[in-house]
Amino acid sequence: MAVKMDPIHQFELKPLVSFGHIGGQEIAFTQSALYMFAAVGIIALLTIVATANRSVVPGRMQSVAEMFYEFIGSTLRQSAGHGSERFMPLIFSLFMFVLVLNMLGMVPYAFAVTSHIIVTFALALLVITTVIVYGFMAHGTGFLKVFVPSGVPGWLMPMIVAIEIVSFISRPISLAVRLFANVLAGHIALKIFAGFVPALLAAGAWGVISPLPLALSVAVTALEFLVAGLQAYVFATLASIYLSDALHPGH
Amino acid sequence: MAQPAQNTAPNDAIVQVPPSEHGGGFPPFESHTFLAQLIWLALAFGLLYYLMDKVALPRIQGILNDRANRLSKDLDEAHRMKAEAEAAGAAYEKSLNDAQGKARAIAQETRNSLSQETDAKRKALEGELNARIADSEATIRSRSAEAMGNVRGIASETAAAIVERLTGQTPDQASLDRALDKAATAH
């Protein structure tokens, strides 16, 4: 029974408009770019259009926008301490961008932008670059204290510093891979479980057990919605924790 | 990561996989798409950051601040009004107490004057009654003395009649008096 299912096909980029080539790379406006701008549009609709009235007693959409604002604000404050307000636009944008892209990816037939590691890696790199640039700008070489934990005996220091440097370098990688892998694996699993349903139906008597993968794919869909929200939150929280290093290097 | 060629199986009608142009690669790792994705990501995220930083977040912060101010002002107002209401309540309580005190005083005064009046009336009545009682007693005493005087007359007449019947002769008044006096002293 060779039913072919291609769970990878959904991640393919489809160029909509091509703008020629740069160094052998085609610069095309793909559906991925369309989803990115759609996400920006949705976020702007929620946070700008819905708050246009500036009502003291908020409407439904305005209170959703306020809820997100206060949620991200408190997450950032708890993770990065005082002085972290300056990073609110960055963390808020990151959280909303990842959340809306993840959620858009859950729409049937839609494309999950965050399933491409280059996108998540670029976002992670943006966070780490911000940490490094702001850290050196605010503290000069004092920022290097982030690799030298206080209260460590001298003979242990070389090892600890080496570990700290490795952990610092692995941060953008883990940040990027966590989001990318969660979205990618979830969509693949969903596609495979859903694909079992028509495969079993086509296999004669085996069709009897086809409700099983159907129920499973419903459950996995619910789980993927959870993962979509949770990963956006994890990304924002970890970014806040890394930014707290830039704010308070001597931890 | 390489995918086997697609649409080769003869009975492939179940899941329609359209002819793919990714040529068996794994799309997230196809490095020739990276530059384009980065450009669009930079544009989209840059636009988002600009909108959030310049428009959305200051506006939401402003709304929240306005609301906080409004709330604290309303709370202050409410506290002030509560204090006023409490003061009014205390004043009412006080005037109520005053009125009650006054009413009690008036009642007491009335009661006192009434009882004085009744006392006086009672005394007058008692005096009158006492006078009448004394009067009556004097009358009784004079009547009984009179009655006792009559008793002696009746006794002497009765004694004279008894003696006359027994002896056939009428006793003289002097010996009768003597006998009566003797009987009276014997008692």
Tab-separated table of C-alpha atoms in Angstrom:
chain	number	residue	atom	x	y	z
A	1	MET	CA	0.000	0.000	0.000
A	2	ALA	CA	2.059	2.885	-1.183
A	3	VAL	CA	0.118	5.943	-0.202
A	4	LYS	CA	2.447	8.828	-0.602
A	5	MET	CA	2.186	11.625	1.905
A	6	ASP	CA	4.616	14.456	1.761
A	7	PRO	CA	4.608	16.220	5.151
A	8	ILE	CA	7.485	18.417	3.994
A	9	HIS	CA	5.721	19.968	1.061
A	10	GLN	CA	3.854	22.456	3.272
A	11	PHE	CA	7.107	24.202	4.177
A	12	GLU	CA	7.999	24.988	0.610
A	13	LEU	CA	8.368	28.640	-0.344
A	14	LYS	CA	6.275	29.744	-3.314
A	15	PRO	CA	7.522	32.849	-5.070
A	16	LEU	CA	4.686	35.225	-5.886
A	17	VAL	CA	6.675	38.071	-7.448
A	18	SER	CA	10.310	37.865	-8.377
A	19	PHE	CA	12.681	40.803	-8.119
A	20	GLY	CA	15.626	39.253	-9.903
A	21	HIS	CA	18.744	37.765	-8.373
A	22	ILE	CA	21.423	38.879	-5.925
A	23	GLY	CA	24.556	36.738	-6.040
A	24	GLY	CA	22.741	33.716	-7.391
A	25	GLN	CA	19.879	33.996	-4.892
A	26	GLU	CA	16.447	34.728	-6.227
A	27	ILE	CA	14.859	37.647	-4.409
A	28	ALA	CA	11.197	36.784	-4.655
A	29	PHE	CA	8.203	37.975	-2.737
A	30	THR	CA	7.101	34.591	-1.434
A	31	GLN	CA	4.011	33.521	0.468
A	32	SER	CA	6.281	33.593	3.532
A	33	ALA	CA	6.851	37.324	3.053
A	34	LEU	CA	3.128	37.768	2.508
A	35	TYR	CA	2.410	36.071	5.852
A	36	MET	CA	5.006	38.248	7.585
A	37	PHE	CA	3.334	41.408	6.339
A	38	ALA	CA	-0.091	39.953	7.108
A	39	ALA	CA	1.085	39.402	10.673
A	40	VAL	CA	2.309	42.998	10.856
A	41	GLY	CA	-1.091	44.099	9.539
A	42	ILE	CA	-2.997	42.016	12.090
A	43	ILE	CA	-0.861	43.296	14.958
A	44	ALA	CA	-1.273	46.879	13.773
A	45	LEU	CA	-5.026	46.327	13.509
A	46	LEU	CA	-5.140	45.056	17.071
A	47	THR	CA	-2.817	47.541	18.719
A	48	ILE	CA	-3.359	50.676	16.642
A	49	VAL	CA	-6.760	50.587	14.979
A	50	ALA	CA	-8.501	48.994	17.964
A	51	THR	CA	-7.044	51.578	20.352
A	52	ALA	CA	-7.818	54.577	18.137
A	53	ASN	CA	-10.647	55.712	20.408
A	54	ARG	CA	-8.417	55.692	23.501
A	55	SER	CA	-11.518	54.940	25.517
A	56	VAL	CA	-11.194	54.798	29.275
A	57	VAL	CA	-13.704	51.966	29.304
A	58	PRO	CA	-12.181	49.705	26.654
A	59	GLY	CA	-14.002	47.817	23.956
A	60	ARG	CA	-13.334	44.162	23.326
A	61	MET	CA	-10.384	44.579	20.976
A	62	GLN	CA	-8.853	47.410	22.960
A	63	SER	CA	-8.884	45.332	26.121
A	64	VAL	CA	-7.192	42.493	24.233
A	65	ALA	CA	-4.456	44.917	23.165
A	66	GLU	CA	-4.140	46.212	26.740
A	67	MET	CA	-4.035	42.648	28.038
A	68	PHE	CA	-1.128	41.778	25.727
A	69	TYR	CA	0.639	44.986	26.692
A	70	GLU	CA	0.338	44.369	30.411
A	71	PHE	CA	1.193	40.694	30.036
A	72	ILE	CA	4.411	41.389	28.118
A	73	GLY	CA	5.194	44.359	30.375
A	74	SER	CA	4.981	42.266	33.520
A	75	THR	CA	6.932	39.384	31.962
A	76	LEU	CA	9.686	41.773	30.952
A	77	ARG	CA	9.747	43.493	34.366
A	78	GLN	CA	9.946	40.186	36.212
A	79	SER	CA	12.694	38.789	33.982
A	80	ALA	CA	14.843	41.840	33.349
A	81	GLY	CA	14.225	44.044	36.354
A	82	HIS	CA	14.286	47.820	36.412
A	83	GLY	CA	15.476	49.713	33.372
A	84	SER	CA	13.914	47.063	31.161
A	85	GLU	CA	11.183	49.426	29.889
A	86	ARG	CA	13.478	50.506	27.031
A	87	PHE	CA	13.249	46.980	25.599
A	88	MET	CA	9.460	46.884	25.729
A	89	PRO	CA	9.029	47.691	21.995
A	90	LEU	CA	11.478	44.943	21.051
A	91	ILE	CA	10.018	42.243	23.304
A	92	PHE	CA	6.439	43.247	22.502
A	93	SER	CA	7.151	43.171	18.760
A	94	LEU	CA	8.937	39.828	19.039
A	95	PHE	CA	6.170	38.244	21.074
A	96	MET	CA	3.331	39.504	18.892
A	97	PHE	CA	5.188	38.684	15.676
A	98	VAL	CA	5.998	35.120	16.712
A	99	LEU	CA	2.556	34.576	18.253
A	100	VAL	CA	0.627	35.812	15.227
A	101	LEU	CA	2.886	33.930	12.782
A	102	ASN	CA	2.490	30.723	14.813
A	103	MET	CA	-1.278	31.169	14.965
A	104	LEU	CA	-1.526	31.984	11.261
A	105	GLY	CA	0.418	28.793	10.640
A	106	MET	CA	-2.336	26.855	12.400
A	107	VAL	CA	-4.926	27.908	9.824
A	108	PRO	CA	-5.523	25.000	7.436
A	109	TYR	CA	-3.567	25.351	4.175
A	110	ALA	CA	-1.697	28.305	5.642
A	111	PHE	CA	2.060	28.609	5.810
A	112	ALA	CA	4.033	28.658	9.065
A	113	VAL	CA	6.741	31.285	8.682
A	114	THR	CA	8.389	30.247	11.952
A	115	SER	CA	9.026	26.754	10.547
A	116	HIS	CA	11.994	28.200	8.676
A	117	ILE	CA	15.107	28.251	10.815
A	118	ILE	CA	16.537	31.271	9.034
A	119	VAL	CA	13.612	33.367	10.304
A	120	THR	CA	13.825	32.185	13.903
A	121	PHE	CA	17.603	32.411	13.823
A	122	ALA	CA	17.468	35.981	12.556
A	123	LEU	CA	15.089	36.914	15.388
A	124	ALA	CA	17.308	35.170	17.958
A	125	LEU	CA	20.361	36.890	16.544
A	126	LEU	CA	18.559	40.214	16.812
A	127	VAL	CA	18.052	39.582	20.535
A	128	ILE	CA	21.667	38.549	21.158
A	129	THR	CA	23.004	41.450	19.094
A	130	THR	CA	20.870	43.809	21.146
A	131	VAL	CA	22.237	42.253	24.341
A	132	ILE	CA	25.843	42.610	23.217
A	133	VAL	CA	25.517	46.111	21.730
A	134	TYR	CA	23.502	47.525	24.625
A	135	GLY	CA	25.703	45.714	27.166
A	136	PHE	CA	28.896	47.286	25.862
A	137	MET	CA	27.237	50.670	25.315
A	138	ALA	CA	25.877	50.842	28.847
A	139	HIS	CA	28.707	49.175	30.782
A	140	GLY	CA	31.757	49.265	28.501
A	141	THR	CA	34.108	46.431	29.317
A	142	GLY	CA	32.121	45.962	32.539
A	143	PHE	CA	29.719	43.967	30.411
A	144	LEU	CA	32.336	41.189	30.317
A	145	LYS	CA	31.491	40.567	33.980
A	146	VAL	CA	28.584	38.600	32.580
A	147	PHE	CA	31.104	35.782	31.965
A	148	VAL	CA	32.616	36.039	35.450
A	149	PRO	CA	30.095	35.048	38.112
A	150	SER	CA	30.825	36.517	41.521
A	151	GLY	CA	31.748	34.295	44.449
A	152	VAL	CA	33.584	31.619	42.477
A	153	PRO	CA	36.960	30.418	43.854
A	154	GLY	CA	39.934	31.492	41.713
A	155	TRP	CA	41.096	28.041	40.655
A	156	LEU	CA	37.629	27.277	39.273
A	157	MET	CA	37.432	30.545	37.375
A	158	PRO	CA	38.936	29.468	34.000
A	159	MET	CA	36.503	26.575	33.742
A	160	ILE	CA	33.494	28.645	34.791
A	161	VAL	CA	34.356	31.410	32.335
A	162	ALA	CA	34.704	28.867	29.536
A	163	ILE	CA	31.311	27.393	30.424
A	164	GLU	CA	29.718	30.826	30.578
A	165	ILE	CA	31.096	31.732	27.158
A	166	VAL	CA	29.840	28.495	25.628
A	167	SER	CA	26.423	28.986	27.201
A	168	PHE	CA	26.295	32.570	25.925
A	169	ILE	CA	27.136	31.486	22.398
A	170	SER	CA	24.600	28.664	22.480
A	171	ARG	CA	21.792	31.023	23.483
A	172	PRO	CA	20.819	32.303	20.012
A	173	ILE	CA	21.092	28.752	18.669
A	174	SER	CA	18.837	27.265	21.340
A	175	LEU	CA	16.428	30.202	21.031
A	176	ALA	CA	16.178	29.745	17.258
A	177	VAL	CA	16.119	25.941	17.181
A	178	ARG	CA	13.508	25.657	19.962
A	179	LEU	CA	10.940	27.731	18.097
A	180	PHE	CA	11.761	26.353	14.651
A	181	ALA	CA	11.781	22.707	15.763
A	182	ASN	CA	8.539	22.991	17.727
A	183	VAL	CA	6.632	24.501	14.837
A	184	LEU	CA	8.208	22.226	12.238
A	185	ALA	CA	7.689	19.006	14.210
A	186	GLY	CA	4.130	19.950	15.131
A	187	HIS	CA	3.126	20.606	11.556
A	188	ILE	CA	4.767	17.433	10.326
A	189	ALA	CA	3.058	15.354	13.010
A	190	LEU	CA	-0.274	16.959	12.207
A	191	LYS	CA	0.124	16.262	8.512
A	192	ILE	CA	1.119	12.649	9.076
A	193	PHE	CA	-1.716	11.845	11.480
A	194	ALA	CA	-4.245	13.542	9.238
A	195	GLY	CA	-2.785	11.674	6.258
A	196	PHE	CA	-3.479	8.338	7.943
A	197	VAL	CA	-7.213	8.992	7.763
A	198	PRO	CA	-7.601	8.907	3.942
A	199	ALA	CA	-4.902	6.227	3.740
A	200	LEU	CA	-6.859	3.926	6.051
A	201	LEU	CA	-10.146	4.721	4.343
A	202	ALA	CA	-8.609	3.693	1.042
A	203	ALA	CA	-7.319	0.435	2.511
A	204	GLY	CA	-10.615	-1.422	2.519
A	205	ALA	CA	-11.373	-3.048	5.876
A	206	TRP	CA	-8.737	-0.947	7.602
A	207	GLY	CA	-11.085	1.982	7.178
A	208	VAL	CA	-12.796	0.859	10.384
A	209	ILE	CA	-9.965	2.239	12.506
A	210	SER	CA	-9.688	5.498	10.580
A	211	PRO	CA	-11.496	7.492	13.364
A	212	LEU	CA	-8.458	6.777	15.536
A	213	PRO	CA	-5.963	8.960	13.649
A	214	LEU	CA	-8.773	11.472	13.121
A	215	ALA	CA	-9.261	11.829	16.883
A	216	LEU	CA	-5.516	11.945	17.306
A	217	SER	CA	-5.110	14.737	14.785
A	218	VAL	CA	-7.825	16.732	16.567
A	219	ALA	CA	-5.868	16.292	19.800
A	220	VAL	CA	-2.597	17.208	18.119
A	221	THR	CA	-4.250	20.313	16.650
A	222	ALA	CA	-5.228	21.442	20.160
A	223	LEU	CA	-1.713	20.699	21.370
A	224	GLU	CA	-0.239	22.684	18.488
A	225	PHE	CA	-2.339	25.721	19.389
A	226	LEU	CA	-0.927	25.447	22.896
A	227	VAL	CA	2.601	25.109	21.514
A	228	ALA	CA	2.074	28.091	19.183
A	229	GLY	CA	1.186	30.350	22.124
A	230	LEU	CA	3.664	28.821	24.525
A	231	GLN	CA	6.640	29.089	22.176
A	232	ALA	CA	5.932	32.761	21.553
A	233	TYR	CA	5.849	33.274	25.322
A	234	VAL	CA	9.026	31.221	25.846
A	235	PHE	CA	10.804	33.198	23.130
A	236	ALA	CA	9.815	36.522	24.701
A	237	THR	CA	10.669	35.363	28.228
A	238	LEU	CA	14.092	34.011	27.270
A	239	ALA	CA	14.827	37.173	25.299
A	240	SER	CA	13.904	39.183	28.420
A	241	ILE	CA	16.195	37.044	30.590
A	242	TYR	CA	19.080	37.525	28.147
A	243	LEU	CA	18.424	41.252	28.071
A	244	SER	CA	18.636	41.372	31.863
A	245	ASP	CA	22.306	40.369	31.418
A	246	ALA	CA	22.822	43.468	29.336
A	247	LEU	CA	21.101	45.587	31.998
A	248	HIS	CA	22.724	44.036	35.076
A	249	PRO	CA	25.914	42.234	33.969
A	250	GLY	CA	27.331	41.521	37.428
A	251	HIS	CA	24.860	38.861	38.521
B	1	MET	CA	16.598	15.031	4.651
B	2	ALA	CA	16.193	14.137	1.023
B	3	GLN	CA	12.692	13.178	0.040
B	4	PRO	CA	12.160	10.346	-2.376
B	5	ALA	CA	10.769	11.350	-5.714
B	6	GLN	CA	7.056	11.946	-5.576
B	7	ASN	CA	4.031	10.763	-7.466
B	8	THR	CA	5.668	7.624	-8.597
B	9	ALA	CA	3.388	5.100	-6.985
B	10	PRO	CA	0.626	3.963	-9.293
B	11	ASN	CA	-2.214	4.180	-6.746
B	12	ASP	CA	-1.463	7.659	-5.582
B	13	ALA	CA	-4.939	9.068	-5.880
B	14	ILE	CA	-5.531	9.414	-2.128
B	15	VAL	CA	-3.292	12.234	-1.101
B	16	GLN	CA	-2.716	14.507	-4.024
B	17	VAL	CA	0.756	15.875	-3.898
B	18	PRO	CA	1.214	18.405	-6.654
B	19	PRO	CA	4.457	18.228	-8.591
B	20	SER	CA	7.009	19.832	-6.402
B	21	GLU	CA	9.647	22.271	-7.479
B	22	HIS	CA	11.856	21.886	-4.450
B	23	GLY	CA	13.440	18.928	-6.081
B	24	GLY	CA	13.568	16.714	-3.024
B	25	GLY	CA	15.282	19.234	-0.715
B	26	PHE	CA	14.141	20.165	2.778
B	27	PRO	CA	12.713	23.677	2.393
B	28	PRO	CA	13.819	25.121	5.769
B	29	PHE	CA	17.426	24.181	4.983
B	30	GLU	CA	17.542	25.384	1.386
B	31	SER	CA	20.096	28.104	1.734
B	32	HIS	CA	19.321	29.763	-1.606
B	33	THR	CA	16.071	31.103	-0.087
B	34	PHE	CA	17.778	32.578	2.986
B	35	LEU	CA	18.704	35.983	1.622
B	36	ALA	CA	15.210	36.714	0.338
B	37	GLN	CA	13.642	35.590	3.602
B	38	LEU	CA	16.030	37.744	5.587
B	39	ILE	CA	15.235	40.787	3.472
B	40	TRP	CA	11.489	40.378	3.858
B	41	LEU	CA	11.847	39.587	7.538
B	42	ALA	CA	13.948	42.704	8.057
B	43	LEU	CA	11.374	44.835	6.247
B	44	ALA	CA	8.373	43.318	8.006
B	45	PHE	CA	9.878	43.243	11.473
B	46	GLY	CA	11.390	46.689	11.017
B	47	LEU	CA	7.959	48.033	10.066
B	48	LEU	CA	6.383	46.247	13.034
B	49	TYR	CA	9.016	47.577	15.445
B	50	TYR	CA	8.568	51.105	14.114
B	51	LEU	CA	4.767	50.931	14.456
B	52	MET	CA	4.933	49.470	17.951
B	53	ASP	CA	7.634	51.842	19.158
B	54	LYS	CA	6.192	55.044	17.708
B	55	VAL	CA	2.437	54.493	17.698
B	56	ALA	CA	0.985	51.471	19.439
B	57	LEU	CA	2.901	51.199	22.697
B	58	PRO	CA	2.913	54.909	23.617
B	59	ARG	CA	-0.811	54.994	22.907
B	60	ILE	CA	-1.613	51.941	25.040
B	61	GLN	CA	0.636	53.241	27.808
B	62	GLY	CA	-1.199	56.562	27.586
B	63	ILE	CA	-4.578	54.841	27.830
B	64	LEU	CA	-3.441	52.857	30.859
B	65	ASN	CA	-2.003	55.972	32.532
B	66	ASP	CA	-5.201	57.921	31.846
B	67	ARG	CA	-7.240	55.146	33.342
B	68	ALA	CA	-5.006	54.920	36.414
B	69	ASN	CA	-5.245	58.692	36.928
B	70	ARG	CA	-8.964	58.648	36.404
B	71	LEU	CA	-9.365	55.787	38.835
B	72	SER	CA	-7.264	57.396	41.547
B	73	LYS	CA	-9.152	60.668	41.075
B	74	ASP	CA	-12.476	58.882	41.302
B	75	LEU	CA	-11.266	57.017	44.356
B	76	ASP	CA	-10.222	60.266	46.029
B	77	GLU	CA	-13.600	61.741	45.194
B	78	ALA	CA	-15.294	58.697	46.636
B	79	HIS	CA	-13.213	58.952	49.817
B	80	ARG	CA	-14.108	62.630	50.156
B	81	MET	CA	-17.795	61.907	49.653
B	82	LYS	CA	-17.652	59.082	52.145
B	83	ALA	CA	-16.095	61.393	54.729
B	84	GLU	CA	-18.831	63.953	54.051
B	85	ALA	CA	-21.517	61.342	54.399
B	86	GLU	CA	-19.992	60.173	57.654
B	87	ALA	CA	-19.906	63.737	58.990
B	88	ALA	CA	-23.555	64.200	57.997
B	89	GLY	CA	-24.367	60.924	59.690
B	90	ALA	CA	-22.611	62.032	62.887
B	91	ALA	CA	-24.455	65.382	62.857
B	92	TYR	CA	-27.759	63.605	62.410
B	93	GLU	CA	-26.921	61.244	65.248
B	94	LYS	CA	-26.032	64.180	67.466
B	95	SER	CA	-29.221	66.108	66.714
B	96	LEU	CA	-31.194	62.940	67.271
B	97	ASN	CA	-29.550	62.494	70.675
B	98	ASP	CA	-30.212	66.155	71.541
B	99	ALA	CA	-33.842	65.831	70.579
B	100	GLN	CA	-34.164	62.654	72.596
B	101	GLY	CA	-32.583	64.335	75.627
B	102	LYS	CA	-34.885	67.308	75.309
B	103	ALA	CA	-37.923	65.095	74.970
B	104	ARG	CA	-36.873	63.153	78.041
B	105	ALA	CA	-36.436	66.385	80.047
B	106	ILE	CA	-39.857	67.652	79.013
B	107	ALA	CA	-41.426	64.341	79.936
B	108	GLN	CA	-39.704	64.364	83.328
B	109	GLU	CA	-40.808	67.930	84.017
B	110	THR	CA	-44.385	67.117	83.089
B	111	ARG	CA	-44.313	64.039	85.252
B	112	ASN	CA	-42.953	66.042	88.212
B	113	SER	CA	-45.522	68.807	87.939
B	114	LEU	CA	-48.312	66.300	87.528
B	115	SER	CA	-47.240	64.335	90.581
B	116	GLN	CA	-46.967	67.540	92.638
B	117	GLU	CA	-50.470	68.481	91.619
B	118	THR	CA	-51.844	65.062	92.457
B	119	ASP	CA	-49.973	65.127	95.776
B	120	ALA	CA	-51.594	68.412	96.694
B	121	LYS	CA	-54.999	67.176	95.660
B	122	ARG	CA	-54.515	63.996	97.614
B	123	LYS	CA	-53.478	65.909	100.728
B	124	ALA	CA	-56.472	68.197	100.470
B	125	LEU	CA	-58.734	65.204	100.040
B	126	GLU	CA	-57.135	63.406	102.971
B	127	GLY	CA	-57.581	66.494	105.205
B	128	GLU	CA	-61.203	66.729	104.253
B	129	LEU	CA	-61.692	63.051	104.885
B	130	ASN	CA	-59.955	63.260	108.272
B	131	ALA	CA	-62.157	66.208	109.254
B	132	ARG	CA	-65.220	64.256	108.263
B	133	ILE	CA	-64.044	61.198	110.168
B	134	ALA	CA	-63.458	63.323	113.323
B	135	ASP	CA	-66.869	64.886	112.879
B	136	SER	CA	-68.523	61.525	112.558
B	137	GLU	CA	-66.669	60.185	115.590
B	138	ALA	CA	-67.810	63.191	117.692
B	139	THR	CA	-71.409	62.622	116.602
B	140	ILE	CA	-71.142	58.927	117.453
B	141	ARG	CA	-69.664	59.744	120.853
B	142	SER	CA	-72.425	62.289	121.736
B	143	ARG	CA	-75.116	59.914	120.464
B	144	SER	CA	-73.770	57.037	122.549
B	145	ALA	CA	-73.508	59.231	125.699
B	146	GLU	CA	-77.105	60.313	125.113
B	147	ALA	CA	-78.078	56.691	124.647
B	148	MET	CA	-76.320	55.714	127.857
B	149	GLY	CA	-78.231	58.516	129.754
B	150	ASN	CA	-81.524	57.148	128.450
B	151	VAL	CA	-80.504	53.651	129.694
B	152	ARG	CA	-80.566	54.884	133.343
B	153	GLY	CA	-84.097	56.327	132.936
B	154	ILE	CA	-85.340	53.115	131.367
B	155	ALA	CA	-83.688	51.056	134.100
B	156	SER	CA	-85.266	53.123	136.928
B	157	GLU	CA	-88.709	52.949	135.314
B	158	THR	CA	-88.306	49.207	134.729
B	159	ALA	CA	-87.091	48.713	138.310
B	160	ALA	CA	-90.045	50.768	139.701
B	161	ALA	CA	-92.492	48.724	137.671
B	162	ILE	CA	-90.924	45.419	138.818
B	163	VAL	CA	-90.943	46.509	142.482
B	164	GLU	CA	-94.564	47.725	142.213
B	165	ARG	CA	-95.685	44.405	140.778
B	166	LEU	CA	-93.792	42.383	143.360
B	167	THR	CA	-94.621	44.470	146.502
B	168	GLY	CA	-97.714	46.319	145.428
B	169	GLN	CA	-96.305	49.627	146.490
B	170	THR	CA	-94.488	52.233	144.516
B	171	PRO	CA	-90.852	52.757	145.565
B	172	ASP	CA	-89.764	56.312	146.218
B	173	GLN	CA	-87.418	57.971	143.764
B	174	ALA	CA	-84.558	58.357	146.311
B	175	SER	CA	-84.215	54.676	147.168
B	176	LEU	CA	-84.425	53.784	143.453
B	177	ASP	CA	-81.576	56.129	142.650
B	178	ARG	CA	-79.548	54.610	145.462
B	179	ALA	CA	-80.134	51.089	144.188
B	180	LEU	CA	-79.245	52.064	140.571
B	181	ASP	CA	-76.062	53.790	141.710
B	182	LYS	CA	-75.139	50.604	143.642
B	183	ALA	CA	-75.740	48.414	140.589
B	184	ALA	CA	-73.803	50.752	138.355
B	185	THR	CA	-70.764	50.710	140.656
B	186	ALA	CA	-70.967	46.897	140.982
B	187	HIS	CA	-70.341	46.627	137.249
